[in-house]
Short mmCIF file of C-alpha atoms in Angstrom, two decimals:
data_model
loop_
_atom_site.label_atom_id
_atom_site.label_comp_id
_atom_site.label_asym_id
_atom_site.label_seq_id
_atom_site.Cartn_x
_atom_site.Cartn_y
_atom_site.Cartn_z
CA MET Y 1 0.10 0.11 0.14
CA LYS Y 2 2.86 2.46 0.73
CA ARG Y 3 4.01 1.79 -2.98
CA PHE Y 4 0.48 2.75 -4.07
CA TYR Y 5 0.55 6.01 -2.03
CA LEU Y 6 4.17 7.00 -3.21
CA ILE Y 7 3.38 6.41 -6.95
CA GLY Y 8 -0.17 7.80 -6.71
CA PHE Y 9 1.10 11.10 -5.08
CA LEU Y 10 3.99 11.25 -7.65
CA VAL Y 11 1.38 11.12 -10.33
CA LEU Y 12 -0.97 13.65 -8.80
CA MET Y 13 2.05 16.04 -8.28
CA GLY Y 14 2.99 15.41 -11.79
CA PHE Y 15 -0.27 16.29 -13.14
CA ASP Y 16 -0.84 19.38 -10.78
CA THR Y 17 2.65 20.69 -11.87
CA LEU Y 18 1.83 20.30 -15.66
CA ALA Y 19 -1.26 22.24 -15.07
CA GLN Y 20 0.45 25.06 -13.16
CA ILE Y 21 3.35 25.42 -15.54
CA SER Y 22 1.19 25.21 -18.61
CA PHE Y 23 -1.00 27.89 -17.26
CA LYS Y 24 1.96 30.00 -16.64
CA TYR Y 25 3.15 29.50 -20.31
CA ALA Y 26 -0.50 30.06 -21.61
CA GLY Y 27 -0.99 33.30 -19.52
CA ALA Y 28 2.27 34.77 -20.88
CA GLN Y 29 1.30 34.05 -24.50
CA ALA Y 30 -2.15 35.35 -24.10
CA LEU Y 31 -1.17 38.86 -22.88
CA PRO Y 32 -2.85 41.35 -22.88
CA LEU Y 33 -5.60 40.29 -20.92
CA GLU Y 34 -8.92 41.63 -22.39
CA PHE Y 35 -12.42 40.11 -22.66
CA SER Y 36 -12.72 39.63 -26.30
CA THR Y 37 -13.13 37.05 -29.13
CA GLY Y 38 -9.37 37.77 -30.23
CA TRP Y 39 -8.14 37.00 -26.68
CA LEU Y 40 -10.12 33.78 -26.48
CA LEU Y 41 -8.70 32.79 -29.88
CA ARG Y 42 -5.11 33.64 -28.75
CA VAL Y 43 -5.73 31.57 -25.58
CA PHE Y 44 -7.17 28.65 -27.17
CA GLY Y 45 -4.86 28.73 -30.21
CA GLN Y 46 -1.68 27.82 -28.57
CA PRO Y 47 -1.03 24.39 -27.00
CA TRP Y 48 -0.10 25.31 -23.41
CA ILE Y 49 -3.81 25.72 -22.46
CA TYR Y 50 -4.36 22.02 -23.25
CA GLY Y 51 -1.37 21.02 -21.16
CA ALA Y 52 -3.20 22.68 -18.34
CA PHE Y 53 -6.48 20.99 -19.19
CA VAL Y 54 -4.59 17.65 -19.27
CA GLY Y 55 -3.17 18.34 -15.98
CA TYR Y 56 -6.26 19.16 -14.33
CA VAL Y 57 -8.31 16.27 -15.60
CA GLY Y 58 -5.31 13.94 -14.70
CA ALA Y 59 -4.99 15.40 -11.45
CA PHE Y 60 -8.70 14.92 -10.67
CA PHE Y 61 -8.57 11.27 -11.55
CA ALA Y 62 -5.35 10.71 -9.48
CA TRP Y 63 -6.91 12.52 -6.51
CA MET Y 64 -10.21 10.50 -6.72
CA THR Y 65 -8.29 7.23 -7.04
CA LEU Y 66 -6.04 8.18 -3.88
CA LEU Y 67 -9.02 9.13 -1.85
CA LYS Y 68 -10.60 5.73 -2.23
CA HIS Y 69 -7.71 4.29 -0.19
CA ALA Y 70 -5.63 7.18 1.51
CA PRO Y 71 -6.84 8.79 4.88
CA ILE Y 72 -7.89 12.26 4.09
CA GLY Y 73 -5.68 14.40 6.44
CA PRO Y 74 -2.23 13.29 5.10
CA ALA Y 75 -3.68 12.96 1.60
CA PHE Y 76 -4.82 16.30 1.45
CA ALA Y 77 -1.49 17.76 2.76
CA ALA Y 78 0.54 15.74 0.34
CA SER Y 79 -1.78 16.80 -2.48
CA HIS Y 80 -0.12 20.09 -2.25
CA LEU Y 81 3.44 19.08 -3.09
CA GLU Y 82 2.95 20.72 -6.33
CA ILE Y 83 3.81 23.90 -4.48
CA VAL Y 84 7.35 22.81 -4.08
CA SER Y 85 7.61 21.15 -7.51
CA VAL Y 86 6.30 24.40 -9.24
CA LEU Y 87 8.72 26.42 -7.10
CA LEU Y 88 11.80 24.46 -8.12
CA LEU Y 89 10.76 24.21 -11.74
CA SER Y 90 10.20 28.01 -11.97
CA VAL Y 91 13.90 28.55 -11.27
CA TRP Y 92 14.74 26.47 -14.36
CA LEU Y 93 12.10 27.24 -16.66
CA PHE Y 94 11.36 30.72 -16.02
CA ASP Y 95 14.56 32.15 -14.34
CA GLU Y 96 12.84 32.98 -11.20
CA ARG Y 97 14.64 33.61 -8.13
CA ILE Y 98 13.97 31.93 -4.87
CA GLY Y 99 15.07 33.14 -1.49
CA MET Y 100 15.56 31.77 2.10
CA PRO Y 101 11.89 32.40 2.81
CA GLN Y 102 10.78 30.16 0.06
CA VAL Y 103 13.22 27.47 0.71
CA ILE Y 104 12.20 27.50 4.38
CA GLY Y 105 8.55 27.45 3.46
CA GLY Y 106 9.20 24.49 0.98
CA LEU Y 107 10.78 22.70 3.89
CA PHE Y 108 8.00 23.34 6.17
CA ILE Y 109 5.50 22.00 3.58
CA VAL Y 110 7.38 18.75 3.26
CA ALA Y 111 7.92 18.43 7.08
CA GLY Y 112 4.44 18.85 7.69
CA ILE Y 113 3.44 16.09 5.11
CA VAL Y 114 5.84 13.82 6.71
CA CYS Y 115 4.51 14.59 10.22
CA LEU Y 116 0.94 13.92 9.20
CA ALA Y 117 2.04 10.74 7.37
CA LEU Y 118 3.92 9.52 10.43
CA SER Y 119 0.99 10.47 12.65
CA GLU Y 120 -1.21 8.29 10.38
CA THR Y 121 0.84 5.06 10.75
CA GLU Y 122 0.86 5.52 14.67
CA ASP Y 123 -2.91 5.96 14.55
CA ASP Y 124 -3.05 2.31 12.99
CA ALA Y 125 -1.38 0.94 15.97
CA PRO Y 126 -3.39 -0.11 19.02
CA GLY Y 127 -3.55 2.72 21.59
CA GLY Y 128 -2.50 5.36 18.91
CA ASN Y 129 -3.53 8.86 19.21
CA PRO Y 130 -6.63 9.84 17.35
CA GLY Y 131 -5.99 11.81 14.16
CA ALA Y 132 -7.12 12.24 10.60
CA GLY Y 133 -7.31 8.42 10.12
CA SER Y 134 -9.08 7.75 13.16
CA ALA Y 135 -11.68 10.55 12.13
CA SER Y 136 -11.99 9.12 8.71
CA ALA Y 137 -12.67 5.71 10.27
CA ASN Y 138 -14.97 6.96 12.77
CA ALA Y 139 -17.07 8.95 9.94
CA ALA Y 140 -17.04 5.57 7.98
CA ALA Y 141 -18.38 3.54 10.93
CA LEU Y 142 -21.09 6.22 11.70
CA ALA Y 143 -22.16 6.00 8.17
CA GLY Y 144 -22.25 2.17 8.31
CA ASP Y 145 -24.13 2.30 11.69
CA ASN Y 146 -26.79 4.62 10.08
CA ALA Y 147 -27.29 2.48 6.96
CA ALA Y 148 -27.65 -0.74 9.27
CA HIS Y 149 -30.36 1.32 11.34
CA GLY Y 150 -32.30 2.54 8.20
CA ARG Y 151 -31.13 6.12 8.79
CA PRO Y 152 -29.81 8.20 5.84
CA HIS Y 153 -26.04 9.30 5.74
CA SER Y 154 -25.52 12.83 7.17
#
């Protein structure tokens, strides 16, 4: 299952990163921004906007697949890893500069995801602290109890 999560979140990060980078390129090629038919033709006449659509559709399906199996707390945090990947790629692709605040922020993002993932594995052990996984399990159990007693899900 850990392999599934690793591959799944890498795929999700890849699609999200593709979408963000594609939007940057599409936006730069569609300037100046104006509400007109000519602007829409400029936007949809170049390939980067389609890369953004592919990225968003791919990310949607990757996210839905992950949500079937992963606990919501760590999964939601890990779904934002594209912030770090886009930051790093922007240096290479767009000659953007990153400073110490961005580096520290990226490290905090990664550290937070690691902490959530580690707390989730502790929740699986007997006597673990209640966390996001326990909340998800409790919600699922409540939904199952309601269904067993003929009550609708709330």
